[in-house]
Each structure stands twice: as structure tokens, then as C-alpha cells.
Coordinates of C-alpha atoms in Angstrom, one line a residue:
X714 CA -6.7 -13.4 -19.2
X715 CA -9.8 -13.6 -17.4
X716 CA -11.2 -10.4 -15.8
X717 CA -9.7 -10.9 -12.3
X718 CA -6.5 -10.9 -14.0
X719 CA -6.7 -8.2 -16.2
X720 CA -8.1 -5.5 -14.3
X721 CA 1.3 -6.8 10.8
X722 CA 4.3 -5.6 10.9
X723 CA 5.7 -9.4 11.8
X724 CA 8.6 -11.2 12.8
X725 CA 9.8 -11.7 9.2
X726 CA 10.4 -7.4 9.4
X727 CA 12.3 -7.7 11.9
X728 CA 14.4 -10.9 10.7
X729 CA 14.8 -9.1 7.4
X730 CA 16.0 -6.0 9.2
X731 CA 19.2 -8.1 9.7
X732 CA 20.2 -8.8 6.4
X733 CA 19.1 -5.6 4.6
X734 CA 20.8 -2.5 5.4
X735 CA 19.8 -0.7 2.8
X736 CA 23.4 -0.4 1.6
X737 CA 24.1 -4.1 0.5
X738 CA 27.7 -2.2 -0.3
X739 CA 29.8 -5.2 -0.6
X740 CA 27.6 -8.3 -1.2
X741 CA 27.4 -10.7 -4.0
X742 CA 30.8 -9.9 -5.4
X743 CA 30.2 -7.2 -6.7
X744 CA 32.4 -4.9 -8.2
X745 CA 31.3 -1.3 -6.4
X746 CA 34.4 0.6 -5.8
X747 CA 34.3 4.1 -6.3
X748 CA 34.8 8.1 -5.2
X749 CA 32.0 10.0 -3.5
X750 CA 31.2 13.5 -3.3
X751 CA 30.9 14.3 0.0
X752 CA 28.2 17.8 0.8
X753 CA 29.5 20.1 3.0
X754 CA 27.2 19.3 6.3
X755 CA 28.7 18.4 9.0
X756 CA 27.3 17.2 12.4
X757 CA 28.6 17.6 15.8
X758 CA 28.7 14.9 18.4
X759 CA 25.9 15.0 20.3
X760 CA 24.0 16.9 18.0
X761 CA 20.3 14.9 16.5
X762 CA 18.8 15.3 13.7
X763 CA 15.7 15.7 13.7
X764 CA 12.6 18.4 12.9
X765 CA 13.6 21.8 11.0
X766 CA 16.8 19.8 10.7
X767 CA 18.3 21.7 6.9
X768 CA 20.1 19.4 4.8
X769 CA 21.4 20.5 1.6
X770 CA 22.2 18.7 -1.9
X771 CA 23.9 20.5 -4.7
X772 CA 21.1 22.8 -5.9
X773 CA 18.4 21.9 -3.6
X774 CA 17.7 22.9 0.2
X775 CA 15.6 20.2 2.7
X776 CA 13.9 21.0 6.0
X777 CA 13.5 17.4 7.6
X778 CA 10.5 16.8 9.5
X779 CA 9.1 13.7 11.5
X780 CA 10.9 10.1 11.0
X781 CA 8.6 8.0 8.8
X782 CA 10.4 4.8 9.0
X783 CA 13.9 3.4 10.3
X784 CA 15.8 0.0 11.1
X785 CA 19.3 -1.2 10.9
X786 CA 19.3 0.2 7.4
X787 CA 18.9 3.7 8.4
X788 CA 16.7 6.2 9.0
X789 CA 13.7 7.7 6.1
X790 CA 12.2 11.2 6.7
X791 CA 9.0 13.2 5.8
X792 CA 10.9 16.1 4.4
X793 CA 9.7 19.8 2.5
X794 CA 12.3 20.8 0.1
X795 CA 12.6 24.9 0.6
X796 CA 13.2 26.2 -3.2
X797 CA 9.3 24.2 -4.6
X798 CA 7.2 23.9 -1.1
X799 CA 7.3 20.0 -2.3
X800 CA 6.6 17.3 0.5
X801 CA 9.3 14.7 -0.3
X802 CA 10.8 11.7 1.7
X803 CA 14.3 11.0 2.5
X804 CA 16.3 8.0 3.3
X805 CA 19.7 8.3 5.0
X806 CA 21.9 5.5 5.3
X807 CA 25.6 5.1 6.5
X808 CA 28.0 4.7 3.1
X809 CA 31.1 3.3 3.4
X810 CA 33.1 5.9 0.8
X811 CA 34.7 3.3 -1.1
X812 CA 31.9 1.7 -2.0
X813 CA 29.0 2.5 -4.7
X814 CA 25.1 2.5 -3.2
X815 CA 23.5 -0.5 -5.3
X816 CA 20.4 0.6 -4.3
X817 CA 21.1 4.3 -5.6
X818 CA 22.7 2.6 -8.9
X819 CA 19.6 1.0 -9.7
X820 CA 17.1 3.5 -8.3
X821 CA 18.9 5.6 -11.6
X822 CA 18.1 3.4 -14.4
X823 CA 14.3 2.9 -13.3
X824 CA 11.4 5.6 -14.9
X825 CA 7.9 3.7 -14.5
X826 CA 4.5 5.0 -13.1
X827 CA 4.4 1.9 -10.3
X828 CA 8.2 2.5 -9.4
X829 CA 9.1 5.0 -6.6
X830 CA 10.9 7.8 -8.5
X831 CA 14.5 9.3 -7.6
X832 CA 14.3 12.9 -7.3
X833 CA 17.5 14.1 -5.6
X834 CA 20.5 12.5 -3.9
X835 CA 23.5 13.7 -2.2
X836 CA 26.0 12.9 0.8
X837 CA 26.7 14.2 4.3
X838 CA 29.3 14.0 7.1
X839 CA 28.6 13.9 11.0
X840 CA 31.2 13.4 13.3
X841 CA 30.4 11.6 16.2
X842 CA 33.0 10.5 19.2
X843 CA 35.8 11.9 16.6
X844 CA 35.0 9.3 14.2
X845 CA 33.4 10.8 10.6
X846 CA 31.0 9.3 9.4
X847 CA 29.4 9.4 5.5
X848 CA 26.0 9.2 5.2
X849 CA 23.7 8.6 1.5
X850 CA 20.7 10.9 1.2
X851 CA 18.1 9.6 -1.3
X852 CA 15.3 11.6 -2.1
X853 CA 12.0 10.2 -3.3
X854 CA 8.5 11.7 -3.9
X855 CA 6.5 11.4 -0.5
X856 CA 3.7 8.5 -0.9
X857 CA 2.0 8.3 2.9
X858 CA -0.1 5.2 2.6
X859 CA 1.1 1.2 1.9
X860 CA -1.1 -1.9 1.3
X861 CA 0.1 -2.9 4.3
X862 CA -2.0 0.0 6.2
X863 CA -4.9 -0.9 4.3
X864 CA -5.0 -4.1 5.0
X865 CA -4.7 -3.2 8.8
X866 CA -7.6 -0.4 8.5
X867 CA -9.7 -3.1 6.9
X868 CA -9.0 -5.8 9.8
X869 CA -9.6 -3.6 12.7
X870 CA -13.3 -2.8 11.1
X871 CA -13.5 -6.4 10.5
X872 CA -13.9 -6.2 6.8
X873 CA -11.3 -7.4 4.1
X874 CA -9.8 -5.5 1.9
X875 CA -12.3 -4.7 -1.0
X876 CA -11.7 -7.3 -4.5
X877 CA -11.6 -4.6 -6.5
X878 CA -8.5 -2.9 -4.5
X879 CA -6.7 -6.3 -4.6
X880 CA -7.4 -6.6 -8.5
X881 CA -6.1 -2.9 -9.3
X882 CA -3.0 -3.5 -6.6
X883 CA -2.5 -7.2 -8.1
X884 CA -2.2 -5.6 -11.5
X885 CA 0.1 -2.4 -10.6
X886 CA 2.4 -4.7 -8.9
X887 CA 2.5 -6.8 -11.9
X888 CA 3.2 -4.1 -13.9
X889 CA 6.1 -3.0 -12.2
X890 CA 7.4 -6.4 -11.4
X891 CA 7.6 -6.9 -15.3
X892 CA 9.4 -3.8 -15.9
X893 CA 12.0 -4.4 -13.2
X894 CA 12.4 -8.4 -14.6
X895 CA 12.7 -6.9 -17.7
X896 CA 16.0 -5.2 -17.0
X897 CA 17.0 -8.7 -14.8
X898 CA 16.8 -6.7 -11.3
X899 CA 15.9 -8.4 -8.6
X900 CA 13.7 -6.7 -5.8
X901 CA 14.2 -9.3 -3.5
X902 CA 12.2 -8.0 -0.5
X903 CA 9.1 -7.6 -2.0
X904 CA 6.0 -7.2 1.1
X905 CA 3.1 -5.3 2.1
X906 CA 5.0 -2.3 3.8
X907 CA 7.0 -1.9 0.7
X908 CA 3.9 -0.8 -1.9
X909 CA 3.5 2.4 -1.2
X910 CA -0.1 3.7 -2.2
X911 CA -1.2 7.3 -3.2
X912 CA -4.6 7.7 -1.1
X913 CA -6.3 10.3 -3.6
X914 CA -5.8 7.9 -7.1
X915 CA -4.8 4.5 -5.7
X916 CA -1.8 4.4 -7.9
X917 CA 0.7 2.2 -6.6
X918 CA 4.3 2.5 -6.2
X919 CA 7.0 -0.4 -5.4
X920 CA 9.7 1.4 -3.3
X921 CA 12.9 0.2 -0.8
X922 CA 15.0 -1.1 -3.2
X923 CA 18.0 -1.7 -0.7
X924 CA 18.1 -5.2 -1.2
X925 CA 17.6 -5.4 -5.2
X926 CA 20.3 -6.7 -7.2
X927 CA 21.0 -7.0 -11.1
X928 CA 20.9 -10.8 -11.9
X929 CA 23.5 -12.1 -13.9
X930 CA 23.7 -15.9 -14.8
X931 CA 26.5 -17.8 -13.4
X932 CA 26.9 -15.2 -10.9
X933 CA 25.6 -16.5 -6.9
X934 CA 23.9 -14.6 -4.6
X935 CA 23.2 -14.7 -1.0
X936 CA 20.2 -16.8 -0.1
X937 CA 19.3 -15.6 3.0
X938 CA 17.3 -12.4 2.0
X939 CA 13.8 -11.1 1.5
X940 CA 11.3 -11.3 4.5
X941 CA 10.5 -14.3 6.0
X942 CA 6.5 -14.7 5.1
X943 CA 7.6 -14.1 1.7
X944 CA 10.7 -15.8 0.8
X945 CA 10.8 -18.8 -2.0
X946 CA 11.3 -21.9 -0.9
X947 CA 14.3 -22.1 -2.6
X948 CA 16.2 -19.4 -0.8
X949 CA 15.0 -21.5 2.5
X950 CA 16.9 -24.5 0.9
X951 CA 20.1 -22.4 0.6
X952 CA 19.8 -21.7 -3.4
X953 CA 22.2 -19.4 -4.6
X954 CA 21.5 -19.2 -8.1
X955 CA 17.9 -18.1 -7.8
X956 CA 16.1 -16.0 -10.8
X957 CA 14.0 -12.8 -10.7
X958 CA 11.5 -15.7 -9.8
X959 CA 11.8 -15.5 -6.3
X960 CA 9.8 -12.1 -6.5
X961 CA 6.6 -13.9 -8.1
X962 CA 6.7 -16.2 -5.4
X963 CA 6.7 -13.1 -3.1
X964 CA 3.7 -11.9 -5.0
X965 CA 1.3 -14.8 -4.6
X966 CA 2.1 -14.6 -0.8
X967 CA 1.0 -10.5 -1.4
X968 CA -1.4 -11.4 -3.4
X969 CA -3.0 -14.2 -1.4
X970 CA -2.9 -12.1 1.7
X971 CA -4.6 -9.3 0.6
X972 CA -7.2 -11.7 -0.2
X973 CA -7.1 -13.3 3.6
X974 CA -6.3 -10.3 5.4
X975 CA -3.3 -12.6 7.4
X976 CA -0.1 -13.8 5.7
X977 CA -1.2 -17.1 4.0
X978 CA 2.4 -18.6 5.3
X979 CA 3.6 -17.4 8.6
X980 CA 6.5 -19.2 10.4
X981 CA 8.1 -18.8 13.3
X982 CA 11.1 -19.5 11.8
X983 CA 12.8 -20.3 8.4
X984 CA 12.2 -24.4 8.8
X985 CA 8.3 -23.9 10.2
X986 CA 8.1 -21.3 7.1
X987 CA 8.9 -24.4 5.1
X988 CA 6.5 -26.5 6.9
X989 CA 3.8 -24.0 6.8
X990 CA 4.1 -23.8 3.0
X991 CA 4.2 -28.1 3.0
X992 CA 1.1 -27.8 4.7
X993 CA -0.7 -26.1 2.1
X994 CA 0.8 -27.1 -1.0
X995 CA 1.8 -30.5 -0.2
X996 CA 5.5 -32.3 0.2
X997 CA 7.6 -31.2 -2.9
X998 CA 8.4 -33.9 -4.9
X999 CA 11.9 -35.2 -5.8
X1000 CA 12.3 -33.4 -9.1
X1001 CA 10.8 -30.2 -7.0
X1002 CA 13.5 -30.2 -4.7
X1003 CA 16.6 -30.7 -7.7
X1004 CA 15.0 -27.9 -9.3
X1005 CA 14.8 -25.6 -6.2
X1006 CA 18.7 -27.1 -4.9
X1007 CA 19.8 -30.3 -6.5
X1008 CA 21.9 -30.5 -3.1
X1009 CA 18.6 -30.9 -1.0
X1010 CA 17.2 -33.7 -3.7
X1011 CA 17.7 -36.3 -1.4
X1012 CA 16.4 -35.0 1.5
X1013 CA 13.2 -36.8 2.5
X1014 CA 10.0 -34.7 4.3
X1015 CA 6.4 -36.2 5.7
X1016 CA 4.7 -36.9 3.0
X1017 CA 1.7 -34.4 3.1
X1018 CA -1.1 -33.9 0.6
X1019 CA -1.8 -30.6 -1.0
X1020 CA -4.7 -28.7 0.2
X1021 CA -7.3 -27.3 -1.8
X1022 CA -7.2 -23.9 -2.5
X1023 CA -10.5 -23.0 -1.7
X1024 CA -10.6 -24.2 1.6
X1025 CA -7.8 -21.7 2.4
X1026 CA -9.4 -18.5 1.1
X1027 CA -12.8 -16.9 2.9
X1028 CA -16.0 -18.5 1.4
X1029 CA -17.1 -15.9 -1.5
X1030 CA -13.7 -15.1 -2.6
X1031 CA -13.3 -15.0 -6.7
X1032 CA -12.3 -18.5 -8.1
X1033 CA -10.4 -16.7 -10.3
X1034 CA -8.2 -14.8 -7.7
X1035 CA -7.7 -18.4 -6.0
X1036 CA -6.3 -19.7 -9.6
X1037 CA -4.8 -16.5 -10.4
X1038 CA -2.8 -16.7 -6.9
X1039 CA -2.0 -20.5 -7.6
X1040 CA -0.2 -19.8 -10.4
X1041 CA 2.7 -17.9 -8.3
X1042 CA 3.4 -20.5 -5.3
X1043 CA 4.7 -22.8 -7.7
X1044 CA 7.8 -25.0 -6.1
X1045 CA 8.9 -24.9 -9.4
X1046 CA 10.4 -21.5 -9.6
X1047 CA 10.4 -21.2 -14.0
X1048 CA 6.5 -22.2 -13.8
X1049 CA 5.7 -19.5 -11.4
X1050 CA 3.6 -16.8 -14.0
X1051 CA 5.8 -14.2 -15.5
X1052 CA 4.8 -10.8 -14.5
X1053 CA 4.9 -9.3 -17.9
X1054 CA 2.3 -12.4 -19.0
X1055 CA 0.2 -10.8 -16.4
X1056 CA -1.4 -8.4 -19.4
X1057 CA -1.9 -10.9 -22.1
X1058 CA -3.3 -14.3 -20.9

């Protein structure tokens, strides 16, 4: 591999707010019944959580502080656990008690240096209007900064984000991307806001895993999921027996927009995403569109001509970062580049 290699919050976030609510309890078939063990914290109606809120797991005590993030999937606080003085963050989500988490199930079986780690997780109840509600607390080590802010620190000075950031986020990404493909999960919602980014080292960490899912062949999964600006064009032509590929294409769109400081394909809408991605790399081809959904083969779309590369991307910018980002927005979702080839081309 050559040495680039080796070394807004937008409309899609709110679109994608709709189909992921960090529960994804009972989608794709899956077979998630179970029993919970439900913490003794209980809420009363009317009463917020909030700062100095304590919450308690089985052997560790949390003082919640400011909200850090929420959505339809919940709600994710900057917390201080009492017992080691450690700044954590927690995401609480309503569970439905018959149900396994899937993003708790898989947030168990993942240990790697780019991967948010799992530190603590328990349940609570709060009764509200006489109804009791269960809730999931998932406790993660506290990261404050994502590419996404970067990027945004970067534009307001009018500067782009430095090639040697994009290089060593490229790479981290890749790196985590292959170890999560490796175990045939699916991140499906890969974007900007969801690399977290340790300010003092620059060490990178993929987190929200609330819409992953384990891929098994033969089995079909909903198509309409990950963010707009970065979903496959497959998934916008209703494919339901996608691969782990669908994240690489994500990651030429991450990739390529670091590098441009703007998404490189921004629609208004699922059908002008499509068009915005025909517009740069040209009307798919029949055997293109069977691969991505043989039901779509037939369907016919202005021939357009692919543009070059190069006039997309600022004057200056590496040809090997152009190339290297070419090799991900692939219509063809099998000749997208495998992550874990990242390391040894």
C-alpha cells in the first residue's frame, strides 16, 4: 500500500433518528427473547433526571451530570462513577423486558483499541402516569471529541482538516472496521458524529452501535437503515441481503468528506441521494444494478458520465487519497476494498 494508505449535523441525522432507536429489539427476525434483571431505582412521575442524578448498577455507584447526546433512541450522559472518580458516559434507552439489547449483545463480544469499550451495564425502572417503564443503562469510557467536531472547528477557521489527521483517522477506522467484519457485524450507521476522538493522543474510537447487527447469509435485513449521506446504494434500491459492505461504502463517503470538509453526496432525499451519487460516478450499468438488486435491473436512469475524481476534491489534495477513496464508492458492493486489506496492499 502506498503511504497514504498505510499510515453538520444534517438532515440524514435526523432521518436516521427514525429508524434507529438504539434498541433495534425486535428487528430482522431475530430471536431476542429473554429475562432481565431489573436494579432497584425507581422514578416517580414527574420526577427528571438530570445533574447529581445517582444511578446505581450492581457494584458500582453513578452521579449523572450534563446530557451529551439524545434522539428517539434515548438519552447518553456525561457521568462520574463515585467508587474510582472516573468520568464515564452513559446511554439510557427504553427496553422492552422481553427482549434482549442487540446492541448490548454485541457491545460484549468486542475488545479492540478503535472500538468504544463496555465498562458497566445495568437496568432501571421509573414509573411515569402509573405505567413502569424499563430502561438499559450502558456504560462506556467518556471520549468528548468526534471527527465530526473537527471537521467543524476546521471549517469555521476556513481550513480543512489537516492530511495527516485524515490518514491516521482513515487508518483507525479501517482497523476497526476489519475487526468488526471479521466477526460478520454490521455497524450499519457508520458517520462523522459516531468516531469518537481522544483530543490528547488522537486515538480513535467507533462507538453507537444501536443499529449493528450480526450478518448471517440467507438471513434479510431491513434496508432502510444507516444515515442518509452515507448509505449504499443498494440499501436505496431496497436490498435486503446486503454484506458488511455497505459499511465501506460508508467509509469512502467519511473518508472523502474529511478530505472536502462537506459530505461528498448530500440529498435531500433518498431518490436525489441516488442522483447525487449518479452525478459523480456516473449511471450504473445493467450488471451494476442486478448486483446491487436484481429486481431494479431493469430499471432505466439518464445516462450520465462519471466524473473525474480530481475535479471533485480541492486542488492540492493527495492523488493517492483520491484513489484510495475510489476504491470504496464502488456500485459493486464485493469490489468495494476490504477493510482488513487496508494494512497489506
Amino acid at each position: 500500500m502506498k503511504d497514504w494508505h498505510t499510515d453538520d449535523d444534517n438532515n440524514a441525522c435526523q432521518e436516521n433518528e427514525q429508524t434507529n432507536n438504539g434498541i433495534d429489539n425486535k428487528r430482522d427476525d431475530d430471536n431476542n427473547y429473554t429475562s432481565i434483571e431489573v436494579n432497584n431505582v425507581c422514578i416517580e412521575e414527574d420526577q427528571q433526571i438530570g445533574e447529581n442524578e445517582i444511578s446505581k448498577s450492581s457494584n458500582k455507584t453513578y452521579k449523572l451530570g450534563n446530557i451529551i447526546g439524545n434522539g428517539s433512541f434515548g438519552v447518553v450522559y456525561e457521568a462520574t462513577c463515585i467508587e474510582t472518580s472516573e468520568k464515564v458516559a452513559i446511554k439510557k434507552v427504553l427496553q422492552d423486558p422481553q427482549y434482549k439489547n442487540r446492541e448490548l449483545m454485541i457491545m460484549k463480544n468486542l475488545n479492540h483499541l478503535n472500538i468504544i469499550y463496555l465498562k458497566d451495564y445495568y437496568y432501571t425502572e421509573a414509573i411515569k402516569k402509573n405505567e413502569k417503564n424499563v430502561f438499559l443503562n450502558v456504560v462506556m469510557e467518556y471520549i468528548p471529541q468526534t471527527v465530526h467536531k473537527y471537521m467543524k472547528y476546521y471549517l469555521r477557521n476556513n481550513q480543512f482538516l489537516p492530511i495527516f489527521l485524515v490518514k491516521l483517522y482513515s487508518y483507525q477506522l479501517c482497523r476497526a472496521l476489519g475487526y468488526l467484519h471479521s466477526k460478520l457485524i454490521c455497524h450499519r450507521d457508520l458517520k462523522p458524529q459516531n468516531l469518537l476522538i481522544d483530543p490528547k493522543t488522537h486515538t480513535l474510537k467507533l462507538c453507537d452501535f444501536g443499529s449493528a447487527k450480526s450478518l448471517i447469509s440467507g438471513q434479510r435485513s431491513v434496508s432502510y437503515i444507516c444515515s442518509r449521506f452515507y448509505r449504499a446504494p443498494e440499501l436505496m434500491l431496497g436490498s435486503t441481503n446486503y454484506t458488511t459492505h455497505i459499511d465501506l461504502w460508508s467509509l469512502g463517503c467519511i473518508i472523502a468528506e474529511m478530505v472536502l470538509g462537506y459530505p461528498i453526496f448530500s440529498g435531500q432525499s433518498s431518490v436525489d441521494q441516488l442522483v447525487r451519487i449518479i452525478q459523480i460516478l456516473g449511471t450504473p450499468t445493467e450488471d451494476q444494478m442486478k448486483v446491487m438488486n436484481p429486481n431494479y435491473a431493469d430499471v432505466k436512469f439518464p445516462n450520465v458520465k462519471p466524473k473525474d475524481l480530481k475535479k471533485v476534491f480541492p486542488k492540492g489534495t493527495p492523488i493517492d487519497a483520491i484513489n484510495f477513496v475510489s476504491q470504496f464508492l464502488k456500485y459493486e458492493p464485493l469490489k468495494r476494498l476490504n477493510a482488513l486489506e487496508v494494512k497489506t496492499k
